[in-house]
C-alpha cells in the first residue's frame, strides 16, 4: 500500500464525493472512498475527514431548505453504504474488549454512531453496533447476556437528554461503564458533565477514553438537585394540554390555520411539541442556553421555509403565560424570545 499523495486526499476528493451524495450515486461514492484507501489514506481518516463532514453538509442543506427530506434520506443511505464498504476494505479484527455502541431510545440519527463504531473497531476493539433508537430495557438485557467492557451511547438531539440519563443509569446498574457522544450533549460536552457521565467529542477521543478505565469511571456524580422543584415532571405531564392551548392561540391570531390540511396540522403540532420537549430538556439540565440555542435554530429553519420569526415569538410568549407558576421555565422562555419580534403575521410551517 502506497502513501497518499497531495492530490489524493479527503479534502481533494470532497467536492466529487459530495456530488455523488447529491446524485444518490452509491457506486460512484464508494469508488471515491476506495481510491483514497488504495492510495494509502488510513480508513479512519476516510471516515472522519470525508464521510463525516460530507454528511454534516447534507444536514445543513436540508436545514437551508435546499434539499428535501427525500434527498437527505437518499444521501444518508449512500453514506451508510460507503461506511460499510470502508469497513469491509479495512477488515479490522479487534482483540480488545467488547464495546456496545447504540443510539438513545427515540434517537434515529444512527450514522454518527456508526462512524464511531467503525473507528473503535479500527482501534482494535470488538464492537457490537445496535443501531438507532435502542430501548433502555433491551440494551440492559443485551448487556446481561453478553460480556461488554463498556457502552458507547450517541445522542444527536438535546431534547433526548432526560431519556439519555435514564439509559446511562440503567447501564451503570449493570456495572458497565458508559461513554457518550453526539451534539445532543453540547458541543463541549457540558450536558454530559451535568449528567455525570464521561464524554468524547469524536471516535478517536472515545477510543482514548475507553483505553483508560480509571478515566472512564471517574466522572463526577450527576448534578441534578434542581429537579426537586418538579418543574420538569410537571411540564412533561402537561405537554398535551399546552399544545392544545397553543393551537387555540394560533387559531385566534391566524384564522387561516383553521383551514389547514391534516398534514399541515400535523407539522404545526410537531413544532409546538418540539418547543416543549427542548424546554423540558433545558429544565432537566438547568441550562437555559440549551433552549435558546434550539430557538435560534428553529427560527433559522422556519425562515428558510418562509415562516417569520414572529410566529415563534408569539408561541413562546403564549407558553410563558401558561407557565407563570414555573419560574425556571418562564425565565428560559423569556430569554429565548427577547430578540424575536412581538408583532406581525405568521404561524408555523404549513408544509404539505
mmCIF file of C-alpha atoms in Angstrom:
data_model
loop_
_atom_site.group_PDB
_atom_site.id
_atom_site.type_symbol
_atom_site.label_atom_id
_atom_site.label_comp_id
_atom_site.label_asym_id
_atom_site.label_seq_id
_atom_site.Cartn_x
_atom_site.Cartn_y
_atom_site.Cartn_z
ATOM 1 C CA UNK A 1 0.000 0.000 0.000
ATOM 2 C CA UNK A 2 1.438 3.360 -1.025
ATOM 3 C CA UNK A 3 1.347 6.610 0.868
ATOM 4 C CA UNK A 4 -1.369 9.075 -0.097
ATOM 5 C CA UNK A 5 -0.299 11.904 -2.370
ATOM 6 C CA UNK A 6 -1.349 15.517 -2.027
ATOM 7 C CA UNK A 7 -3.778 15.132 -4.927
ATOM 8 C CA UNK A 8 -5.413 12.093 -3.344
ATOM 9 C CA UNK A 9 -6.668 13.263 -0.006
ATOM 10 C CA UNK A 10 -10.103 13.559 1.586
ATOM 11 C CA UNK A 11 -10.043 17.326 1.015
ATOM 12 C CA UNK A 12 -9.134 16.935 -2.658
ATOM 13 C CA UNK A 13 -11.942 14.498 -3.457
ATOM 14 C CA UNK A 14 -14.536 16.062 -1.146
ATOM 15 C CA UNK A 15 -16.371 18.046 -3.891
ATOM 16 C CA UNK A 16 -16.636 14.936 -6.061
ATOM 17 C CA UNK A 17 -17.845 12.843 -3.142
ATOM 18 C CA UNK A 18 -20.451 15.444 -2.171
ATOM 19 C CA UNK A 19 -21.690 15.445 -5.776
ATOM 20 C CA UNK A 20 -22.137 11.673 -5.514
ATOM 21 C CA UNK A 21 -24.298 12.179 -2.450
ATOM 22 C CA UNK A 22 -26.330 14.867 -4.211
ATOM 23 C CA UNK A 23 -26.962 12.446 -7.067
ATOM 24 C CA UNK A 24 -27.525 9.480 -4.731
ATOM 25 C CA UNK A 25 -24.851 7.692 -6.767
ATOM 26 C CA UNK A 26 -23.820 4.884 -4.434
ATOM 27 C CA UNK A 27 -21.305 3.108 -6.729
ATOM 28 C CA UNK A 28 -19.500 6.370 -7.516
ATOM 29 C CA UNK A 29 -19.374 7.394 -3.853
ATOM 30 C CA UNK A 30 -17.903 4.027 -2.885
ATOM 31 C CA UNK A 31 -15.363 4.365 -5.678
ATOM 32 C CA UNK A 32 -14.222 7.752 -4.318
ATOM 33 C CA UNK A 33 -13.632 6.192 -0.901
ATOM 34 C CA UNK A 34 -11.819 3.206 -2.405
ATOM 35 C CA UNK A 35 -9.497 5.497 -4.352
ATOM 36 C CA UNK A 36 -8.395 7.063 -1.081
ATOM 37 C CA UNK A 37 -7.903 3.696 0.590
ATOM 38 C CA UNK A 38 -5.928 2.358 -2.375
ATOM 39 C CA UNK A 39 -3.752 5.481 -2.240
ATOM 40 C CA UNK A 40 -2.830 4.733 1.366
ATOM 41 C CA UNK A 41 -5.166 7.032 3.262
ATOM 42 C CA UNK A 42 -5.990 5.267 6.570
ATOM 43 C CA UNK A 43 -9.560 4.048 6.817
ATOM 44 C CA UNK A 44 -10.269 6.114 9.932
ATOM 45 C CA UNK A 45 -9.217 9.300 8.104
ATOM 46 C CA UNK A 46 -11.546 8.481 5.222
ATOM 47 C CA UNK A 47 -14.380 8.089 7.716
ATOM 48 C CA UNK A 48 -13.570 11.217 9.730
ATOM 49 C CA UNK A 49 -12.282 13.575 7.030
ATOM 50 C CA UNK A 50 -14.564 12.628 4.127
ATOM 51 C CA UNK A 51 -17.731 10.831 5.189
ATOM 52 C CA UNK A 52 -18.374 12.756 8.419
ATOM 53 C CA UNK A 53 -18.037 16.329 7.058
ATOM 54 C CA UNK A 54 -19.979 15.444 3.918
ATOM 55 C CA UNK A 55 -22.827 14.073 5.998
ATOM 56 C CA UNK A 56 -22.778 17.239 8.099
ATOM 57 C CA UNK A 57 -23.193 19.220 4.881
ATOM 58 C CA UNK A 58 -26.139 17.007 3.932
ATOM 59 C CA UNK A 59 -27.817 18.064 7.157
ATOM 60 C CA UNK A 60 -27.034 21.716 6.506
ATOM 61 C CA UNK A 61 -28.558 21.560 3.020
ATOM 62 C CA UNK A 62 -31.750 20.145 4.491
ATOM 63 C CA UNK A 63 -31.740 22.856 7.164
ATOM 64 C CA UNK A 64 -31.360 25.558 4.497
ATOM 65 C CA UNK A 65 -34.304 24.021 2.617
ATOM 66 C CA UNK A 66 -32.044 23.318 -0.345
ATOM 67 C CA UNK A 67 -32.710 19.578 -0.115
ATOM 68 C CA UNK A 68 -35.946 17.773 0.618
ATOM 69 C CA UNK A 69 -36.307 15.100 3.279
ATOM 70 C CA UNK A 70 -36.196 12.514 0.488
ATOM 71 C CA UNK A 71 -32.878 13.867 -0.820
ATOM 72 C CA UNK A 72 -31.424 13.889 2.687
ATOM 73 C CA UNK A 73 -32.529 10.292 3.257
ATOM 74 C CA UNK A 74 -31.102 9.152 -0.074
ATOM 75 C CA UNK A 75 -27.743 10.806 0.642
ATOM 76 C CA UNK A 76 -27.639 9.312 4.135
ATOM 77 C CA UNK A 77 -28.284 5.853 2.716
ATOM 78 C CA UNK A 78 -25.348 6.311 0.339
ATOM 79 C CA UNK A 79 -23.142 7.402 3.247
ATOM 80 C CA UNK A 80 -24.146 4.287 5.185
ATOM 81 C CA UNK A 81 -23.196 2.094 2.229
ATOM 82 C CA UNK A 82 -19.850 3.901 1.945
ATOM 83 C CA UNK A 83 -19.128 3.265 5.630
ATOM 84 C CA UNK A 84 -19.924 -0.418 5.119
ATOM 85 C CA UNK A 85 -17.576 -0.549 2.122
ATOM 86 C CA UNK A 86 -14.755 1.110 4.081
ATOM 87 C CA UNK A 87 -15.276 -1.322 6.950
ATOM 88 C CA UNK A 88 -15.160 -4.255 4.560
ATOM 89 C CA UNK A 89 -11.994 -2.941 2.927
ATOM 90 C CA UNK A 90 -10.223 -2.485 6.248
ATOM 91 C CA UNK A 91 -11.484 -5.850 7.605
ATOM 92 C CA UNK A 92 -10.426 -4.949 11.148
ATOM 93 C CA UNK A 93 -10.487 -7.827 13.628
ATOM 94 C CA UNK A 94 -10.105 -6.489 17.143
ATOM 95 C CA UNK A 95 -8.773 -8.478 20.081
ATOM 96 C CA UNK A 96 -9.534 -5.893 22.767
ATOM 97 C CA UNK A 97 -12.715 -5.882 24.890
ATOM 98 C CA UNK A 98 -16.244 -5.695 23.535
ATOM 99 C CA UNK A 99 -17.775 -2.236 23.154
ATOM 100 C CA UNK A 100 -21.519 -1.954 22.622
ATOM 101 C CA UNK A 101 -22.443 1.120 20.571
ATOM 102 C CA UNK A 102 -26.049 2.316 20.454
ATOM 103 C CA UNK A 103 -28.253 5.349 19.948
ATOM 104 C CA UNK A 104 -30.558 6.586 22.678
ATOM 105 C CA UNK A 105 -34.163 5.454 22.729
ATOM 106 C CA UNK A 106 -36.020 7.700 20.286
ATOM 107 C CA UNK A 107 -32.801 8.775 18.563
ATOM 108 C CA UNK A 108 -32.889 7.922 14.858
ATOM 109 C CA UNK A 109 -29.689 9.622 13.659
ATOM 110 C CA UNK A 110 -27.572 6.463 13.585
ATOM 111 C CA UNK A 111 -24.813 7.342 11.113
ATOM 112 C CA UNK A 112 -22.605 9.332 13.540
ATOM 113 C CA UNK A 113 -22.732 6.430 15.991
ATOM 114 C CA UNK A 114 -21.868 4.029 13.171
ATOM 115 C CA UNK A 115 -18.799 6.123 12.347
ATOM 116 C CA UNK A 116 -17.676 5.926 15.974
ATOM 117 C CA UNK A 117 -18.257 2.172 15.982
ATOM 118 C CA UNK A 118 -16.036 1.691 12.938
ATOM 119 C CA UNK A 119 -13.298 3.936 14.334
ATOM 120 C CA UNK A 120 -13.305 1.891 17.544
ATOM 121 C CA UNK A 121 -13.135 -1.308 15.505
ATOM 122 C CA UNK A 122 -10.131 0.062 13.633
ATOM 123 C CA UNK A 123 -8.537 0.805 17.023
ATOM 124 C CA UNK A 124 -8.689 -2.896 17.869
ATOM 125 C CA UNK A 125 -11.900 -3.110 19.878
ATOM 126 C CA UNK A 126 -14.526 -5.778 19.322
ATOM 127 C CA UNK A 127 -17.610 -3.729 18.522
ATOM 128 C CA UNK A 128 -21.300 -4.577 18.556
ATOM 129 C CA UNK A 129 -23.348 -1.863 16.864
ATOM 130 C CA UNK A 130 -27.006 -1.928 17.933
ATOM 131 C CA UNK A 131 -28.116 0.951 15.727
ATOM 132 C CA UNK A 132 -30.818 3.569 16.158
ATOM 133 C CA UNK A 133 -33.357 4.010 18.966
ATOM 134 C CA UNK A 134 -32.464 1.199 21.349
ATOM 135 C CA UNK A 135 -34.893 0.950 24.303
ATOM 136 C CA UNK A 136 -33.083 1.045 27.642
ATOM 137 C CA UNK A 137 -34.593 -2.251 28.821
ATOM 138 C CA UNK A 138 -33.470 -4.022 25.650
ATOM 139 C CA UNK A 139 -29.963 -2.622 25.958
ATOM 140 C CA UNK A 140 -29.678 -3.763 29.576
ATOM 141 C CA UNK A 141 -30.973 -7.207 28.638
ATOM 142 C CA UNK A 142 -28.293 -7.400 25.944
ATOM 143 C CA UNK A 143 -25.595 -6.387 28.413
ATOM 144 C CA UNK A 144 -26.687 -9.127 30.815
ATOM 145 C CA UNK A 145 -26.360 -11.729 28.068
ATOM 146 C CA UNK A 146 -23.057 -10.518 26.614
ATOM 147 C CA UNK A 147 -19.841 -9.574 28.356
ATOM 148 C CA UNK A 148 -19.295 -5.908 27.478
ATOM 149 C CA UNK A 149 -16.288 -3.891 28.562
ATOM 150 C CA UNK A 150 -18.183 -0.611 28.063
ATOM 151 C CA UNK A 151 -21.127 1.047 26.340
ATOM 152 C CA UNK A 152 -20.852 3.992 23.951
ATOM 153 C CA UNK A 153 -24.118 5.908 23.637
ATOM 154 C CA UNK A 154 -24.878 8.535 20.998
ATOM 155 C CA UNK A 155 -27.375 11.386 21.177
ATOM 156 C CA UNK A 156 -27.822 13.987 18.428
ATOM 157 C CA UNK A 157 -30.733 15.949 19.903
ATOM 158 C CA UNK A 158 -30.576 17.677 23.315
ATOM 159 C CA UNK A 159 -34.294 17.104 23.814
ATOM 160 C CA UNK A 160 -33.387 13.436 24.401
ATOM 161 C CA UNK A 161 -31.189 14.199 27.413
ATOM 162 C CA UNK A 162 -33.722 13.036 30.039
ATOM 163 C CA UNK A 163 -34.031 9.717 28.183
ATOM 164 C CA UNK A 164 -30.251 9.600 27.881
ATOM 165 C CA UNK A 165 -29.822 9.953 31.627
ATOM 166 C CA UNK A 166 -32.199 7.083 32.321
ATOM 167 C CA UNK A 167 -30.344 4.930 29.804
ATOM 168 C CA UNK A 168 -26.968 5.811 31.316
ATOM 169 C CA UNK A 169 -28.160 4.922 34.806
ATOM 170 C CA UNK A 170 -29.618 1.634 33.555
ATOM 171 C CA UNK A 171 -26.228 0.665 32.111
ATOM 172 C CA UNK A 172 -24.448 1.619 35.311
ATOM 173 C CA UNK A 173 -26.775 -0.562 37.360
ATOM 174 C CA UNK A 174 -25.450 -3.396 35.208
ATOM 175 C CA UNK A 175 -21.925 -2.317 36.282
ATOM 176 C CA UNK A 176 -20.958 -1.413 32.726
ATOM 177 C CA UNK A 177 -19.118 1.922 32.300
ATOM 178 C CA UNK A 178 -20.530 4.403 29.802
ATOM 179 C CA UNK A 179 -19.063 6.948 27.414
ATOM 180 C CA UNK A 180 -21.340 9.288 25.478
ATOM 181 C CA UNK A 181 -21.015 11.499 22.428
ATOM 182 C CA UNK A 182 -23.001 13.487 19.911
ATOM 183 C CA UNK A 183 -24.290 17.038 19.565
ATOM 184 C CA UNK A 184 -27.088 16.247 21.990
ATOM 185 C CA UNK A 185 -24.633 16.603 24.881
ATOM 186 C CA UNK A 186 -23.439 20.040 23.760
ATOM 187 C CA UNK A 187 -20.512 20.982 21.568
ATOM 188 C CA UNK A 188 -18.214 20.895 24.589
ATOM 189 C CA UNK A 189 -19.935 18.037 26.424
ATOM 190 C CA UNK A 190 -21.302 20.333 29.138
ATOM 191 C CA UNK A 191 -24.592 18.471 29.468
ATOM 192 C CA UNK A 192 -22.781 15.145 29.745
ATOM 193 C CA UNK A 193 -20.911 16.566 32.719
ATOM 194 C CA UNK A 194 -24.201 17.702 34.239
ATOM 195 C CA UNK A 195 -25.453 14.112 33.914
ATOM 196 C CA UNK A 196 -22.240 12.772 35.449
ATOM 197 C CA UNK A 197 -21.010 10.714 32.506
ATOM 198 C CA UNK A 198 -17.765 10.573 30.511
ATOM 199 C CA UNK A 199 -17.967 12.367 27.146
ATOM 200 C CA UNK A 200 -15.915 12.146 23.957
ATOM 201 C CA UNK A 201 -16.153 14.597 21.031
ATOM 202 C CA UNK A 202 -15.330 12.014 18.353
ATOM 203 C CA UNK A 203 -14.292 8.438 17.660
ATOM 204 C CA UNK A 204 -10.553 8.803 18.347
ATOM 205 C CA UNK A 205 -11.249 10.576 21.659
ATOM 206 C CA UNK A 206 -13.714 7.827 22.577
ATOM 207 C CA UNK A 207 -11.028 5.219 21.843
ATOM 208 C CA UNK A 208 -8.550 7.036 24.076
ATOM 209 C CA UNK A 209 -11.096 7.276 26.879
ATOM 210 C CA UNK A 210 -12.073 3.629 26.629
ATOM 211 C CA UNK A 211 -8.418 2.650 26.878
ATOM 212 C CA UNK A 212 -8.235 4.333 30.306
ATOM 213 C CA UNK A 213 -10.729 2.543 32.556
ATOM 214 C CA UNK A 214 -9.948 4.804 35.507
ATOM 215 C CA UNK A 215 -10.826 7.920 33.490
ATOM 216 C CA UNK A 216 -13.880 6.174 32.081
ATOM 217 C CA UNK A 217 -15.267 5.584 35.550
ATOM 218 C CA UNK A 218 -14.048 8.868 37.067
ATOM 219 C CA UNK A 219 -16.927 11.152 36.032
ATOM 220 C CA UNK A 220 -18.328 13.317 38.820
ATOM 221 C CA UNK A 221 -21.824 12.465 40.088
ATOM 222 C CA UNK A 222 -24.812 13.915 38.269
ATOM 223 C CA UNK A 223 -25.696 17.462 39.332
ATOM 224 C CA UNK A 224 -29.499 17.442 39.208
ATOM 225 C CA UNK A 225 -30.596 18.810 42.594
ATOM 226 C CA UNK A 226 -32.713 21.411 40.771
ATOM 227 C CA UNK A 227 -35.173 18.689 39.729
ATOM 228 C CA UNK A 228 -36.574 18.874 43.264
ATOM 229 C CA UNK A 229 -38.705 21.855 42.161
ATOM 230 C CA UNK A 230 -40.743 19.436 39.990
ATOM 231 C CA UNK A 231 -40.872 21.820 37.025
ATOM 232 C CA UNK A 232 -39.555 19.212 34.617
ATOM 233 C CA UNK A 233 -42.008 16.478 35.629
ATOM 234 C CA UNK A 234 -44.948 18.885 35.713
ATOM 235 C CA UNK A 235 -44.146 20.266 32.274
ATOM 236 C CA UNK A 236 -43.943 16.765 30.802
ATOM 237 C CA UNK A 237 -47.291 15.844 32.344
ATOM 238 C CA UNK A 238 -48.913 18.970 30.851
ATOM 239 C CA UNK A 239 -47.429 18.574 27.362
ATOM 240 C CA UNK A 240 -50.675 17.651 25.591
ATOM 241 C CA UNK A 241 -52.664 20.359 27.348
ATOM 242 C CA UNK A 242 -50.081 23.014 26.457
ATOM 243 C CA UNK A 243 -50.005 22.006 22.784
ATOM 244 C CA UNK A 244 -53.812 22.194 22.637
ATOM 245 C CA UNK A 245 -53.832 25.667 24.186
ATOM 246 C CA UNK A 246 -51.124 26.830 21.762
ATOM 247 C CA UNK A 247 -53.206 25.597 18.818
ATOM 248 C CA UNK A 248 -56.199 27.577 20.085
ATOM 249 C CA UNK A 249 -53.986 30.643 20.424
ATOM 250 C CA UNK A 250 -52.717 30.186 16.859
ATOM 251 C CA UNK A 251 -56.248 29.909 15.514
ATOM 252 C CA UNK A 252 -57.181 33.162 17.237
ATOM 253 C CA UNK A 253 -54.144 35.026 15.940
ATOM 254 C CA UNK A 254 -54.132 33.407 12.493
ATOM 255 C CA UNK A 255 -57.601 32.345 11.364
ATOM 256 C CA UNK A 256 -56.099 30.749 8.246
ATOM 257 C CA UNK A 257 -54.774 27.925 10.415
ATOM 258 C CA UNK A 258 -58.333 26.675 10.818
ATOM 259 C CA UNK A 259 -58.232 25.597 7.172
ATOM 260 C CA UNK A 260 -55.004 23.605 7.477
ATOM 261 C CA UNK A 261 -54.907 20.183 5.868
ATOM 262 C CA UNK A 262 -54.228 17.204 8.181
ATOM 263 C CA UNK A 263 -50.579 17.205 7.033
ATOM 264 C CA UNK A 264 -50.206 20.913 7.771
ATOM 265 C CA UNK A 265 -51.815 20.490 11.168
ATOM 266 C CA UNK A 266 -49.500 17.561 11.994
ATOM 267 C CA UNK A 267 -46.485 19.702 11.089
ATOM 268 C CA UNK A 268 -47.696 22.504 13.329
ATOM 269 C CA UNK A 269 -48.368 20.172 16.256
ATOM 270 C CA UNK A 270 -44.895 18.672 15.849
ATOM 271 C CA UNK A 271 -43.254 22.093 16.026
ATOM 272 C CA UNK A 272 -45.264 23.077 19.092
ATOM 273 C CA UNK A 273 -44.270 19.801 20.730
ATOM 274 C CA UNK A 274 -40.587 20.205 19.894
ATOM 275 C CA UNK A 275 -40.581 23.569 21.650
ATOM 276 C CA UNK A 276 -41.889 21.929 24.817
ATOM 277 C CA UNK A 277 -39.529 18.964 24.542
ATOM 278 C CA UNK A 278 -36.469 21.209 24.290
ATOM 279 C CA UNK A 279 -37.769 23.372 27.116
ATOM 280 C CA UNK A 280 -38.199 20.242 29.243
ATOM 281 C CA UNK A 281 -34.633 19.157 28.459
ATOM 282 C CA UNK A 282 -33.343 22.603 29.440
ATOM 283 C CA UNK A 283 -35.195 22.279 32.742
ATOM 284 C CA UNK A 284 -33.737 18.813 33.255
ATOM 285 C CA UNK A 285 -30.136 20.034 32.999
ATOM 286 C CA UNK A 286 -30.968 23.527 34.303
ATOM 287 C CA UNK A 287 -29.354 25.334 31.391
ATOM 288 C CA UNK A 288 -31.326 27.971 29.516
ATOM 289 C CA UNK A 289 -28.705 28.076 26.761
ATOM 290 C CA UNK A 290 -29.950 24.686 25.579
ATOM 291 C CA UNK A 291 -33.372 26.159 24.873
ATOM 292 C CA UNK A 292 -32.048 29.423 23.445
ATOM 293 C CA UNK A 293 -29.820 27.545 21.003
ATOM 294 C CA UNK A 294 -32.795 25.465 19.895
ATOM 295 C CA UNK A 295 -34.974 28.530 19.368
ATOM 296 C CA UNK A 296 -32.250 30.190 17.283
ATOM 297 C CA UNK A 297 -32.003 27.022 15.181
ATOM 298 C CA UNK A 298 -35.788 26.742 14.820
ATOM 299 C CA UNK A 299 -36.122 30.358 13.706
ATOM 300 C CA UNK A 300 -33.430 29.781 11.070
ATOM 301 C CA UNK A 301 -35.096 26.594 9.821
ATOM 302 C CA UNK A 302 -38.537 28.182 9.612
ATOM 303 C CA UNK A 303 -37.192 31.319 7.955
ATOM 304 C CA UNK A 304 -35.754 29.165 5.151
ATOM 305 C CA UNK A 305 -39.304 27.879 4.660
ATOM 306 C CA UNK A 306 -40.885 31.321 4.565
ATOM 307 C CA UNK A 307 -42.118 31.445 8.163
ATOM 308 C CA UNK A 308 -41.361 34.732 10.021
ATOM 309 C CA UNK A 309 -39.727 34.787 13.427
ATOM 310 C CA UNK A 310 -42.800 36.483 14.892
ATOM 311 C CA UNK A 311 -44.586 33.118 14.729
ATOM 312 C CA UNK A 312 -42.082 31.552 17.097
ATOM 313 C CA UNK A 313 -42.010 34.572 19.387
ATOM 314 C CA UNK A 314 -45.783 34.624 19.782
ATOM 315 C CA UNK A 315 -45.892 30.957 20.712
ATOM 316 C CA UNK A 316 -43.052 31.339 23.217
ATOM 317 C CA UNK A 317 -44.961 34.164 24.873
ATOM 318 C CA UNK A 318 -48.107 32.043 24.958
ATOM 319 C CA UNK A 319 -46.235 29.232 26.673
ATOM 320 C CA UNK A 320 -44.695 31.697 29.130
ATOM 321 C CA UNK A 321 -48.131 32.918 30.064
ATOM 322 C CA UNK A 322 -49.359 29.356 30.561
ATOM 323 C CA UNK A 323 -46.324 28.546 32.733
ATOM 324 C CA UNK A 324 -46.356 31.502 35.125
ATOM 325 C CA UNK A 325 -46.056 29.098 38.059
ATOM 326 C CA UNK A 326 -42.825 27.666 36.576
ATOM 327 C CA UNK A 327 -40.143 30.292 37.322
ATOM 328 C CA UNK A 328 -37.265 28.486 35.612
ATOM 329 C CA UNK A 329 -39.316 27.673 32.505
ATOM 330 C CA UNK A 330 -40.682 31.225 32.335
ATOM 331 C CA UNK A 331 -37.150 32.637 32.567
ATOM 332 C CA UNK A 332 -35.877 30.337 29.797
ATOM 333 C CA UNK A 333 -38.801 31.302 27.551
ATOM 334 C CA UNK A 334 -38.267 34.993 28.198
ATOM 335 C CA UNK A 335 -34.525 34.809 27.498
ATOM 336 C CA UNK A 336 -35.027 32.936 24.228
ATOM 337 C CA UNK A 337 -37.698 35.320 22.916
ATOM 338 C CA UNK A 338 -36.019 38.617 23.799
ATOM 339 C CA UNK A 339 -34.629 39.109 20.275
ATOM 340 C CA UNK A 340 -37.781 37.972 18.444
ATOM 341 C CA UNK A 341 -40.366 40.423 17.060
ATOM 342 C CA UNK A 342 -43.583 40.907 19.008
ATOM 343 C CA UNK A 343 -45.934 41.786 16.144
ATOM 344 C CA UNK A 344 -46.578 40.821 12.571
ATOM 345 C CA UNK A 345 -48.129 37.955 10.675
ATOM 346 C CA UNK A 346 -47.092 34.339 10.595
ATOM 347 C CA UNK A 347 -47.524 30.894 12.038
ATOM 348 C CA UNK A 348 -45.799 27.573 11.958
ATOM 349 C CA UNK A 349 -44.935 25.987 8.610
ATOM 350 C CA UNK A 350 -47.903 24.760 6.595
ATOM 351 C CA UNK A 351 -45.832 22.007 4.978
ATOM 352 C CA UNK A 352 -47.971 19.739 2.847
#
